[in-house]
Amino acid sequence: MKLYSTKNRNHIVSFKEAVFKGLPPDNGLYMPVHIPTLHNDFFQNIDKLTFQEIAHAVSEKLIGEDIPSADLKRIINTVLTFDAPVMVLKNNMHVLELFHGPSLAFKDFGARFMAGIMSYFLQHDQKHIMILVATSGDTGSAVAQGFYNMPGIRVTILYPSGKVSEIQEKQLTTLGNNVTALEVKGNFDDCQRMVKEAFLDEELNHAMLLTSANSINISRLIPQSFYYFYAYAQTKKYGKPVVFSTPSGNFGNLCAGLMAKRMGLPVHKFVASTNVNDVVPTYLRTGIFSPRPSIPTISNAMDVGNPSNFVRMVELYENDLNALKKDIVGKSYSDNETMQAIKETYNTTGYVMCPHTAVAYLGLRDYMQEAREELCGILLSTAHSGKFFDIVESVIKAKIQLPLRLQETMQKPKQATLIGNTLADLKKILLSMATNH
Ligand SMILES: *Cc1c(COP(=O)(O)O)cnc(C)c1O
């Protein structure tokens, strides 16, 4: 796979370079020069394949020239060790459960695949790298788990002080060893900006090999396309056009779905479901994209005011708003509507959704009502409800059983360093780590 920068079509890099650089030096985003399509045969027989087999076929098509088939297969079998089942919710609505990985959120797919790919490349080069990641909650824990104790790799996580849940904070700050947690006095946009600035800082780039792990990294995007194919495979038997509703913040997850469609996956429509941080639904409605500071909500992993993958979305459609609108419909919901959806769904079906999942549910429900066609609706459930037990329990008025892994994490002491929200604050810490090495 060759990739170009969205700011310069002539800046072309290899897959490996894009994985380790994360961002092009011109501050654009890496995009595949060419997105291949899978054969009809593949889609004819897709329902007979396992998740790993589907992932292997898709990744081979994309990066088969960069990593030999047998190595790809080994990486996939090592990192994709958990399922992504489609459950029936009601009528034609289904839930694609993406929370069966180690951090109980969908970001495990991206983080573990990226860790597998990086360690494959590093084996050959015998290098040390520093992973730098800003998180609004779930990215950090998925990345931390994915890279935990991996030789040659250190991970530094920036998270906004007081703006992640207690569970999220514990998942970020209790691993230790090669994982360092920085608690930033600011919001998620500050964290994201500091990371972006660090990648562009010459002094830091001289001192260490910096690598991104946010959804901007192409190796996180690729595995997120696998489960769209797998969900299609699981619902092919219904023979109805498929609609995906993706609860979105930085829009990496949705972008991966759009890439799957570009690879030939028959998707009728995507619903871009957001909380009140609705810059993309607004763009789809008005054609005007105006980033703004994020507003805190109960679906806090989606509190993003300037979605980093927006550029990729419009790039995929060559800036053609009408083409985008053909494939994607935007929907946004308040916290009240979200809580109402959690409650109603629990009362009528017994199914417990996390707040992010509930936003996707609302988007799917409303779209399917408007569409008035026979559709197969699939909403992406991006986290286990137990990760947000305080809010969810208060809404459904019942106890949630926390997974064992989570109960253990909650017992461990927090280890984090409190820092200011400027690049200078971050540099001081990173440079001291580099000299201690
Ligand atoms: C990160 C996250 C999202 C948003 O995903 P994007 O790819 O940033 O759009 C939604 N739900 C949960 C639980 C998340 O952790």
Short mmCIF file of C-alpha atoms and ligand atoms in Angstrom, two decimals:
data_model
loop_
_atom_site.label_atom_id
_atom_site.label_comp_id
_atom_site.label_asym_id
_atom_site.label_seq_id
_atom_site.Cartn_x
_atom_site.Cartn_y
_atom_site.Cartn_z
CA MET A 1 0.00 0.00 0.00
CA LYS A 2 1.25 3.43 -0.98
CA LEU A 3 -0.09 6.47 0.82
CA TYR A 4 -0.20 10.18 0.09
CA SER A 5 -0.63 13.22 2.28
CA THR A 6 -4.00 14.95 2.04
CA LYS A 7 -2.03 18.21 1.86
CA ASN A 8 0.21 17.07 -0.98
CA ARG A 9 -0.68 14.33 -3.45
CA ASN A 10 2.94 14.08 -4.52
CA HIS A 11 4.14 13.20 -1.04
CA ILE A 12 4.03 9.40 -1.29
CA VAL A 13 5.19 6.99 1.43
CA SER A 14 5.20 3.24 2.06
CA PHE A 15 2.78 1.59 4.47
CA LYS A 16 5.60 1.06 6.96
CA GLU A 17 6.58 4.71 6.91
CA ALA A 18 2.96 5.82 7.37
CA VAL A 19 2.58 3.45 10.33
CA PHE A 20 5.61 4.80 12.17
CA LYS A 21 5.22 8.46 11.21
CA GLY A 22 1.49 8.53 11.97
CA LEU A 23 1.18 11.99 10.41
CA PRO A 24 2.89 13.42 7.33
CA PRO A 25 5.34 16.27 8.08
CA ASP A 26 3.02 18.75 6.33
CA ASN A 27 0.34 18.06 8.95
CA GLY A 28 -2.03 16.39 6.48
CA LEU A 29 -3.28 12.83 6.89
CA TYR A 30 -2.11 9.70 5.11
CA MET A 31 -4.57 8.23 2.62
CA PRO A 32 -4.18 5.14 0.43
CA VAL A 33 -3.27 6.09 -3.14
CA HIS A 34 -5.45 3.23 -4.31
CA ILE A 35 -8.20 1.32 -2.51
CA PRO A 36 -8.54 -2.12 -4.08
CA THR A 37 -11.85 -3.96 -4.36
CA LEU A 38 -12.44 -7.54 -3.31
CA HIS A 39 -13.70 -10.15 -5.75
CA ASN A 40 -17.36 -11.10 -6.08
CA ASP A 41 -16.40 -14.63 -5.00
CA PHE A 42 -15.32 -13.26 -1.66
CA PHE A 43 -18.73 -11.68 -1.03
CA GLN A 44 -20.58 -14.75 -2.32
CA ASN A 45 -18.89 -16.95 0.25
CA ILE A 46 -18.27 -14.45 3.02
CA ASP A 47 -20.85 -16.02 5.33
CA LYS A 48 -18.83 -19.24 5.38
CA LEU A 49 -15.66 -17.51 6.59
CA THR A 50 -14.48 -16.91 10.16
CA PHE A 51 -13.71 -13.41 11.43
CA GLN A 52 -9.98 -14.13 11.16
CA GLU A 53 -10.34 -15.41 7.60
CA ILE A 54 -12.25 -12.29 6.59
CA ALA A 55 -9.65 -10.06 8.28
CA HIS A 56 -6.88 -11.92 6.47
CA ALA A 57 -8.52 -11.58 3.06
CA VAL A 58 -9.18 -7.86 3.53
CA SER A 59 -5.76 -7.03 4.94
CA GLU A 60 -4.00 -9.09 2.28
CA LYS A 61 -5.76 -7.08 -0.40
CA LEU A 62 -4.67 -3.82 1.26
CA ILE A 63 -1.17 -4.52 2.58
CA GLY A 64 -0.24 -7.85 1.02
CA GLU A 65 2.68 -6.20 -0.75
CA ASP A 66 4.10 -4.87 2.52
CA ILE A 67 3.74 -7.95 4.70
CA PRO A 68 3.80 -11.51 3.34
CA SER A 69 0.52 -13.41 3.56
CA ALA A 70 1.72 -15.97 6.09
CA ASP A 71 3.03 -13.23 8.42
CA LEU A 72 -0.23 -11.33 8.12
CA LYS A 73 -2.13 -14.44 9.04
CA ARG A 74 0.06 -14.93 12.11
CA ILE A 75 -0.38 -11.29 13.18
CA ILE A 76 -4.16 -11.53 12.79
CA ASN A 77 -4.41 -14.77 14.71
CA THR A 78 -2.33 -13.24 17.51
CA VAL A 79 -4.17 -9.94 17.84
CA LEU A 80 -7.77 -10.76 16.90
CA THR A 81 -8.41 -13.21 19.69
CA PHE A 82 -11.91 -12.00 20.54
CA ASP A 83 -15.19 -12.05 18.66
CA ALA A 84 -17.41 -9.30 17.21
CA PRO A 85 -20.85 -10.93 17.32
CA VAL A 86 -24.02 -9.47 15.84
CA MET A 87 -26.96 -9.75 18.26
CA VAL A 88 -30.63 -9.28 17.43
CA LEU A 89 -32.04 -6.31 19.32
CA LYS A 90 -35.58 -6.15 17.92
CA ASN A 91 -37.35 -6.33 14.56
CA ASN A 92 -34.72 -5.48 11.96
CA MET A 93 -32.31 -3.89 14.40
CA HIS A 94 -29.05 -5.57 15.34
CA VAL A 95 -26.13 -4.77 17.59
CA LEU A 96 -22.56 -5.38 16.46
CA GLU A 97 -20.80 -5.90 19.79
CA LEU A 98 -17.27 -4.55 19.61
CA PHE A 99 -16.46 -4.67 23.32
CA HIS A 100 -15.16 -8.20 23.83
CA GLY A 101 -11.47 -7.20 23.83
CA PRO A 102 -9.14 -6.48 26.79
CA SER A 103 -10.22 -2.85 27.39
CA LEU A 104 -13.90 -3.64 26.69
CA ALA A 105 -14.14 -1.13 23.82
CA PHE A 106 -13.86 -1.28 20.04
CA LYS A 107 -10.52 0.53 20.07
CA ASP A 108 -8.93 -2.79 21.03
CA PHE A 109 -9.21 -3.86 17.38
CA GLY A 110 -7.20 -0.92 16.13
CA ALA A 111 -4.72 -0.83 18.99
CA ARG A 112 -3.91 -4.53 18.94
CA PHE A 113 -3.58 -4.70 15.18
CA MET A 114 -1.29 -1.66 15.21
CA ALA A 115 0.81 -3.21 17.98
CA GLY A 116 1.10 -6.41 15.97
CA ILE A 117 2.11 -4.56 12.80
CA MET A 118 4.65 -2.34 14.56
CA SER A 119 6.27 -5.17 16.43
CA TYR A 120 6.53 -7.09 13.16
CA PHE A 121 8.42 -4.21 11.53
CA LEU A 122 10.52 -3.44 14.64
CA GLN A 123 11.72 -7.05 14.84
CA HIS A 124 13.62 -6.43 11.63
CA ASP A 125 15.01 -3.02 12.57
CA GLN A 126 15.83 -3.50 16.27
CA LYS A 127 14.62 -0.01 17.13
CA HIS A 128 13.01 1.68 20.12
CA ILE A 129 9.94 3.83 19.70
CA MET A 130 7.79 6.17 21.77
CA ILE A 131 4.05 5.95 21.20
CA LEU A 132 2.35 9.25 21.98
CA VAL A 133 -1.40 9.24 22.32
CA ALA A 134 -4.12 11.69 23.36
CA THR A 135 -7.25 10.10 24.72
CA SER A 136 -10.71 11.17 25.73
CA GLY A 137 -10.96 7.88 27.58
CA ASP A 138 -11.05 4.73 25.56
CA THR A 139 -8.18 5.11 23.09
CA GLY A 140 -5.65 5.30 25.86
CA SER A 141 -6.65 2.13 27.61
CA ALA A 142 -6.87 0.16 24.36
CA VAL A 143 -3.43 1.40 23.30
CA ALA A 144 -1.96 0.82 26.74
CA GLN A 145 -3.27 -2.76 26.76
CA GLY A 146 -2.23 -3.37 23.17
CA PHE A 147 1.39 -2.30 23.74
CA TYR A 148 1.77 -3.28 27.38
CA ASN A 149 5.19 -4.84 28.00
CA MET A 150 6.04 -4.93 24.33
CA PRO A 151 9.83 -4.86 23.90
CA GLY A 152 11.32 -1.69 22.40
CA ILE A 153 8.12 0.30 22.82
CA ARG A 154 7.24 2.97 25.38
CA VAL A 155 3.77 4.46 25.56
CA THR A 156 2.89 7.96 26.83
CA ILE A 157 -0.79 8.74 27.25
CA LEU A 158 -2.27 12.22 27.66
CA TYR A 159 -5.75 12.47 29.12
CA PRO A 160 -7.84 15.46 30.26
CA SER A 161 -7.90 15.76 34.05
CA GLY A 162 -11.33 15.15 35.52
CA LYS A 163 -12.91 14.48 32.14
CA VAL A 164 -12.69 10.71 31.92
CA SER A 165 -14.70 8.25 34.00
CA GLU A 166 -13.21 6.64 37.09
CA ILE A 167 -12.99 3.31 35.27
CA GLN A 168 -11.34 4.86 32.23
CA GLU A 169 -8.81 6.62 34.45
CA LYS A 170 -8.00 3.38 36.26
CA GLN A 171 -7.53 1.57 32.97
CA LEU A 172 -5.13 4.29 31.83
CA THR A 173 -3.10 4.70 34.97
CA THR A 174 -2.70 1.28 36.57
CA LEU A 175 -0.62 -0.65 34.06
CA GLY A 176 2.81 0.90 34.73
CA ASN A 177 6.03 -0.55 33.28
CA ASN A 178 6.39 0.80 29.72
CA VAL A 179 3.15 2.80 29.99
CA THR A 180 3.24 6.40 31.35
CA ALA A 181 0.03 8.33 32.02
CA LEU A 182 0.02 12.16 31.90
CA GLU A 183 -2.99 13.90 33.44
CA VAL A 184 -3.36 17.18 31.54
CA LYS A 185 -4.91 20.29 33.11
CA GLY A 186 -7.16 20.96 30.12
CA ASN A 187 -9.66 19.27 27.82
CA PHE A 188 -9.30 16.57 25.17
CA ASP A 189 -8.74 19.10 22.40
CA ASP A 190 -5.72 20.40 24.37
CA CYS A 191 -4.34 16.85 24.62
CA GLN A 192 -4.86 16.28 20.91
CA ARG A 193 -3.20 19.60 20.04
CA MET A 194 -0.18 18.88 22.28
CA VAL A 195 0.34 15.53 20.56
CA LYS A 196 0.06 17.09 17.10
CA GLU A 197 2.57 19.79 18.09
CA ALA A 198 4.97 17.23 19.53
CA PHE A 199 5.04 15.37 16.21
CA LEU A 200 6.03 18.57 14.44
CA ASP A 201 8.69 19.53 17.02
CA GLU A 202 12.23 19.16 15.71
CA GLU A 203 13.99 18.78 19.04
CA LEU A 204 11.71 15.93 20.11
CA ASN A 205 12.01 14.20 16.76
CA HIS A 206 15.79 14.27 17.14
CA ALA A 207 15.65 12.84 20.64
CA MET A 208 13.31 9.91 19.90
CA LEU A 209 11.34 8.04 17.28
CA LEU A 210 7.83 9.33 17.92
CA THR A 211 4.81 7.42 16.73
CA SER A 212 1.11 8.16 16.90
CA ALA A 213 -1.54 5.74 18.01
CA ASN A 214 -4.63 7.91 17.59
CA SER A 215 -7.25 7.06 15.04
CA ILE A 216 -5.19 9.06 12.56
CA ASN A 217 -2.75 6.13 12.29
CA ILE A 218 -3.55 4.14 9.17
CA SER A 219 -2.82 0.84 10.91
CA ARG A 220 -5.64 1.55 13.34
CA LEU A 221 -8.08 2.35 10.60
CA ILE A 222 -7.50 -0.83 8.58
CA PRO A 223 -8.60 -3.40 11.22
CA GLN A 224 -11.68 -1.32 11.98
CA SER A 225 -12.92 -2.15 8.49
CA PHE A 226 -12.75 -5.90 9.19
CA TYR A 227 -15.79 -6.01 11.42
CA TYR A 228 -18.02 -4.21 8.93
CA PHE A 229 -17.35 -7.12 6.56
CA TYR A 230 -17.89 -9.61 9.35
CA ALA A 231 -21.19 -7.98 10.39
CA TYR A 232 -22.33 -8.15 6.78
CA ALA A 233 -21.39 -11.85 6.73
CA GLN A 234 -23.44 -12.50 9.86
CA THR A 235 -26.55 -10.79 8.48
CA LYS A 236 -26.31 -11.85 4.83
CA LYS A 237 -28.97 -14.49 5.45
CA TYR A 238 -31.65 -11.80 5.76
CA GLY A 239 -30.99 -10.65 2.20
CA LYS A 240 -31.80 -7.01 3.02
CA PRO A 241 -29.84 -3.82 2.32
CA VAL A 242 -27.55 -3.10 5.26
CA VAL A 243 -27.43 0.15 7.22
CA PHE A 244 -24.69 0.80 9.78
CA SER A 245 -25.04 3.37 12.54
CA THR A 246 -21.65 4.37 13.93
CA PRO A 247 -21.40 6.42 17.14
CA SER A 248 -18.74 8.95 16.21
CA GLY A 249 -16.21 11.34 17.72
CA ASN A 250 -13.07 11.52 15.62
CA PHE A 251 -14.79 9.54 12.85
CA GLY A 252 -12.10 6.88 12.52
CA ASN A 253 -14.64 4.12 12.96
CA LEU A 254 -16.98 5.58 10.35
CA CYS A 255 -14.07 6.18 7.95
CA ALA A 256 -13.15 2.50 8.22
CA GLY A 257 -16.71 1.65 7.21
CA LEU A 258 -16.50 3.98 4.23
CA MET A 259 -13.27 2.26 3.23
CA ALA A 260 -14.97 -1.13 3.49
CA LYS A 261 -17.67 0.14 1.17
CA ARG A 262 -15.03 1.40 -1.23
CA MET A 263 -13.54 -2.11 -1.17
CA GLY A 264 -16.84 -3.44 -2.44
CA LEU A 265 -18.87 -4.11 0.70
CA PRO A 266 -22.54 -3.56 -0.21
CA VAL A 267 -23.69 -0.97 2.32
CA HIS A 268 -26.95 0.85 1.70
CA LYS A 269 -26.25 3.72 4.11
CA PHE A 270 -24.10 4.84 7.02
CA VAL A 271 -25.60 6.84 9.85
CA ALA A 272 -23.03 9.18 11.41
CA SER A 273 -24.47 9.36 14.93
CA THR A 274 -23.11 11.93 17.35
CA ASN A 275 -23.95 13.54 20.67
CA VAL A 276 -24.36 17.34 20.73
CA ASN A 277 -20.83 17.66 19.33
CA ASP A 278 -22.42 17.60 15.91
CA VAL A 279 -20.02 19.37 13.53
CA VAL A 280 -20.20 16.52 10.99
CA PRO A 281 -24.01 16.11 10.96
CA THR A 282 -24.15 19.90 10.60
CA TYR A 283 -21.71 19.75 7.71
CA LEU A 284 -23.78 17.05 5.99
CA ARG A 285 -26.87 19.21 6.35
CA THR A 286 -25.43 22.61 5.44
CA GLY A 287 -22.13 21.99 3.66
CA ILE A 288 -20.40 24.15 6.27
CA PHE A 289 -17.72 22.60 8.46
CA SER A 290 -17.05 24.69 11.53
CA PRO A 291 -14.96 23.04 14.23
CA ARG A 292 -15.50 24.38 17.72
CA PRO A 293 -14.52 23.52 21.30
CA SER A 294 -16.06 20.24 22.47
CA ILE A 295 -18.99 20.13 24.88
CA PRO A 296 -18.88 17.54 27.69
CA THR A 297 -21.55 14.81 27.47
CA ILE A 298 -22.28 11.40 28.99
CA SER A 299 -20.91 9.75 25.82
CA ASN A 300 -17.57 11.38 26.51
CA ALA A 301 -15.46 9.34 24.09
CA MET A 302 -17.33 11.25 21.39
CA ASP A 303 -16.79 14.74 22.81
CA VAL A 304 -14.76 16.00 19.89
CA GLY A 305 -15.08 19.49 18.45
CA ASN A 306 -12.66 19.09 15.56
CA PRO A 307 -12.83 15.47 14.31
CA SER A 308 -9.40 14.39 13.11
CA ASN A 309 -10.68 12.05 10.39
CA PHE A 310 -13.02 14.57 8.80
CA VAL A 311 -10.37 15.36 6.20
CA ARG A 312 -10.22 11.69 5.26
CA MET A 313 -13.97 11.48 4.87
CA VAL A 314 -14.17 14.33 2.40
CA GLU A 315 -11.00 13.14 0.67
CA LEU A 316 -12.62 9.74 0.03
CA TYR A 317 -15.43 11.56 -1.77
CA GLU A 318 -13.18 14.10 -3.44
CA ASN A 319 -14.88 16.94 -1.61
CA ASP A 320 -18.19 16.18 -3.28
CA LEU A 321 -20.84 16.90 -0.65
CA ASN A 322 -23.64 15.33 -2.68
CA ALA A 323 -21.70 12.10 -3.09
CA LEU A 324 -21.05 12.05 0.67
CA LYS A 325 -24.72 12.64 1.41
CA LYS A 326 -25.69 9.70 -0.78
CA ASP A 327 -23.76 7.34 1.51
CA ILE A 328 -23.95 9.05 4.88
CA VAL A 329 -26.73 10.61 6.90
CA GLY A 330 -25.91 12.58 10.06
CA LYS A 331 -27.88 12.45 13.32
CA SER A 332 -27.17 14.02 16.70
CA TYR A 333 -28.71 13.58 20.15
CA SER A 334 -28.75 15.21 23.56
CA ASP A 335 -27.83 13.50 26.82
CA ASN A 336 -31.52 13.37 27.76
CA GLU A 337 -32.43 11.54 24.57
CA THR A 338 -29.49 9.19 25.13
CA MET A 339 -30.57 8.32 28.67
CA GLN A 340 -34.14 7.84 27.50
CA ALA A 341 -32.91 5.39 24.85
CA ILE A 342 -30.89 3.39 27.39
CA LYS A 343 -33.93 3.18 29.66
CA GLU A 344 -36.47 2.30 26.98
CA THR A 345 -34.28 -0.32 25.37
CA TYR A 346 -33.59 -1.92 28.71
CA ASN A 347 -37.28 -1.91 29.67
CA THR A 348 -38.49 -3.33 26.36
CA THR A 349 -35.70 -5.77 25.45
CA GLY A 350 -33.55 -6.26 28.56
CA TYR A 351 -30.50 -5.17 26.56
CA VAL A 352 -28.13 -2.77 28.36
CA MET A 353 -26.34 -0.19 26.20
CA CYS A 354 -23.50 2.19 27.08
CA PRO A 355 -24.19 5.88 26.29
CA HIS A 356 -22.19 5.77 23.01
CA THR A 357 -24.08 2.71 21.86
CA ALA A 358 -27.35 4.44 22.73
CA VAL A 359 -26.46 7.35 20.43
CA ALA A 360 -25.93 4.86 17.61
CA TYR A 361 -29.23 3.22 18.49
CA LEU A 362 -31.10 6.52 18.18
CA GLY A 363 -29.49 7.31 14.84
CA LEU A 364 -30.40 3.90 13.47
CA ARG A 365 -33.95 3.96 14.83
CA ASP A 366 -34.69 7.37 13.34
CA TYR A 367 -33.09 6.60 10.00
CA MET A 368 -34.98 3.32 9.65
CA GLN A 369 -38.24 5.06 10.44
CA GLU A 370 -37.61 7.71 7.80
CA ALA A 371 -36.35 5.28 5.15
CA ARG A 372 -39.58 3.26 5.05
CA GLU A 373 -37.83 0.35 3.33
CA GLU A 374 -37.06 -3.16 4.41
CA LEU A 375 -33.55 -2.75 5.78
CA CYS A 376 -31.16 -4.67 7.98
CA GLY A 377 -30.04 -2.18 10.60
CA ILE A 378 -26.79 -2.69 12.47
CA LEU A 379 -25.68 -0.36 15.23
CA LEU A 380 -22.10 -0.49 16.41
CA SER A 381 -21.79 -1.01 20.15
CA THR A 382 -18.44 0.56 20.91
CA ALA A 383 -18.10 -0.13 24.64
CA HIS A 384 -19.36 -2.44 27.38
CA SER A 385 -22.04 -0.75 29.49
CA GLY A 386 -20.07 -1.67 32.63
CA LYS A 387 -17.41 0.89 31.72
CA PHE A 388 -20.04 3.58 32.34
CA PHE A 389 -21.81 1.80 35.17
CA ASP A 390 -22.49 4.92 37.27
CA ILE A 391 -24.56 6.66 34.62
CA VAL A 392 -26.10 3.48 33.18
CA GLU A 393 -27.13 2.05 36.56
CA SER A 394 -28.75 5.31 37.58
CA VAL A 395 -30.76 5.30 34.34
CA ILE A 396 -31.94 1.67 34.28
CA LYS A 397 -32.27 1.50 38.08
CA ALA A 398 -30.57 -1.88 38.16
CA LYS A 399 -27.08 -3.21 38.87
CA ILE A 400 -24.70 -4.13 36.06
CA GLN A 401 -22.36 -7.04 36.52
CA LEU A 402 -18.84 -5.67 35.95
CA PRO A 403 -16.58 -8.01 33.97
CA LEU A 404 -13.90 -9.59 36.18
CA ARG A 405 -11.06 -7.89 34.34
CA LEU A 406 -12.57 -4.53 35.20
CA GLN A 407 -13.09 -5.39 38.86
CA GLU A 408 -9.38 -6.21 39.17
CA THR A 409 -8.31 -2.97 37.49
CA MET A 410 -10.45 -0.93 39.90
CA GLN A 411 -8.49 -2.33 42.84
CA LYS A 412 -5.12 -1.06 41.62
CA PRO A 413 -3.61 2.35 42.61
CA LYS A 414 -3.56 5.24 40.10
CA GLN A 415 -0.12 6.31 38.83
CA ALA A 416 -0.21 9.54 36.79
CA THR A 417 1.77 12.78 36.45
CA LEU A 418 -0.23 16.03 36.44
CA ILE A 419 0.99 18.49 33.77
CA GLY A 420 -0.05 21.80 32.15
CA ASN A 421 -1.65 22.01 28.71
CA THR A 422 1.26 23.31 26.61
CA LEU A 423 3.79 21.64 24.37
CA ALA A 424 6.54 22.87 26.72
CA ASP A 425 5.02 20.86 29.60
CA LEU A 426 4.91 17.74 27.49
CA LYS A 427 8.42 18.22 26.08
CA LYS A 428 9.96 18.48 29.52
CA ILE A 429 8.62 15.05 30.49
CA LEU A 430 9.39 13.34 27.19
CA LEU A 431 12.96 14.64 27.03
CA SER A 432 13.64 13.51 30.58
CA MET A 433 12.42 10.02 29.64
CA ALA A 434 14.69 10.01 26.61
CA THR A 435 17.78 10.78 28.71
CA ASN A 436 16.86 8.17 31.32
CA HIS A 437 16.75 5.55 28.65
C1 LIG B 1 -13.56 6.38 20.55
C2 LIG B 1 -14.96 6.00 20.82
C3 LIG B 1 -15.99 6.37 19.95
C4 LIG B 1 -15.75 7.28 18.75
O1 LIG B 1 -15.00 6.64 17.76
P1 LIG B 1 -14.31 7.50 16.58
O2 LIG B 1 -13.59 6.53 15.74
O3 LIG B 1 -13.39 8.48 17.25
O4 LIG B 1 -15.41 8.21 15.87
C5 LIG B 1 -17.26 5.92 20.24
N1 LIG B 1 -17.52 5.15 21.30
C6 LIG B 1 -16.56 4.78 22.16
C7 LIG B 1 -16.92 3.93 23.33
C8 LIG B 1 -15.25 5.18 21.94
O5 LIG B 1 -14.31 4.81 22.79
#
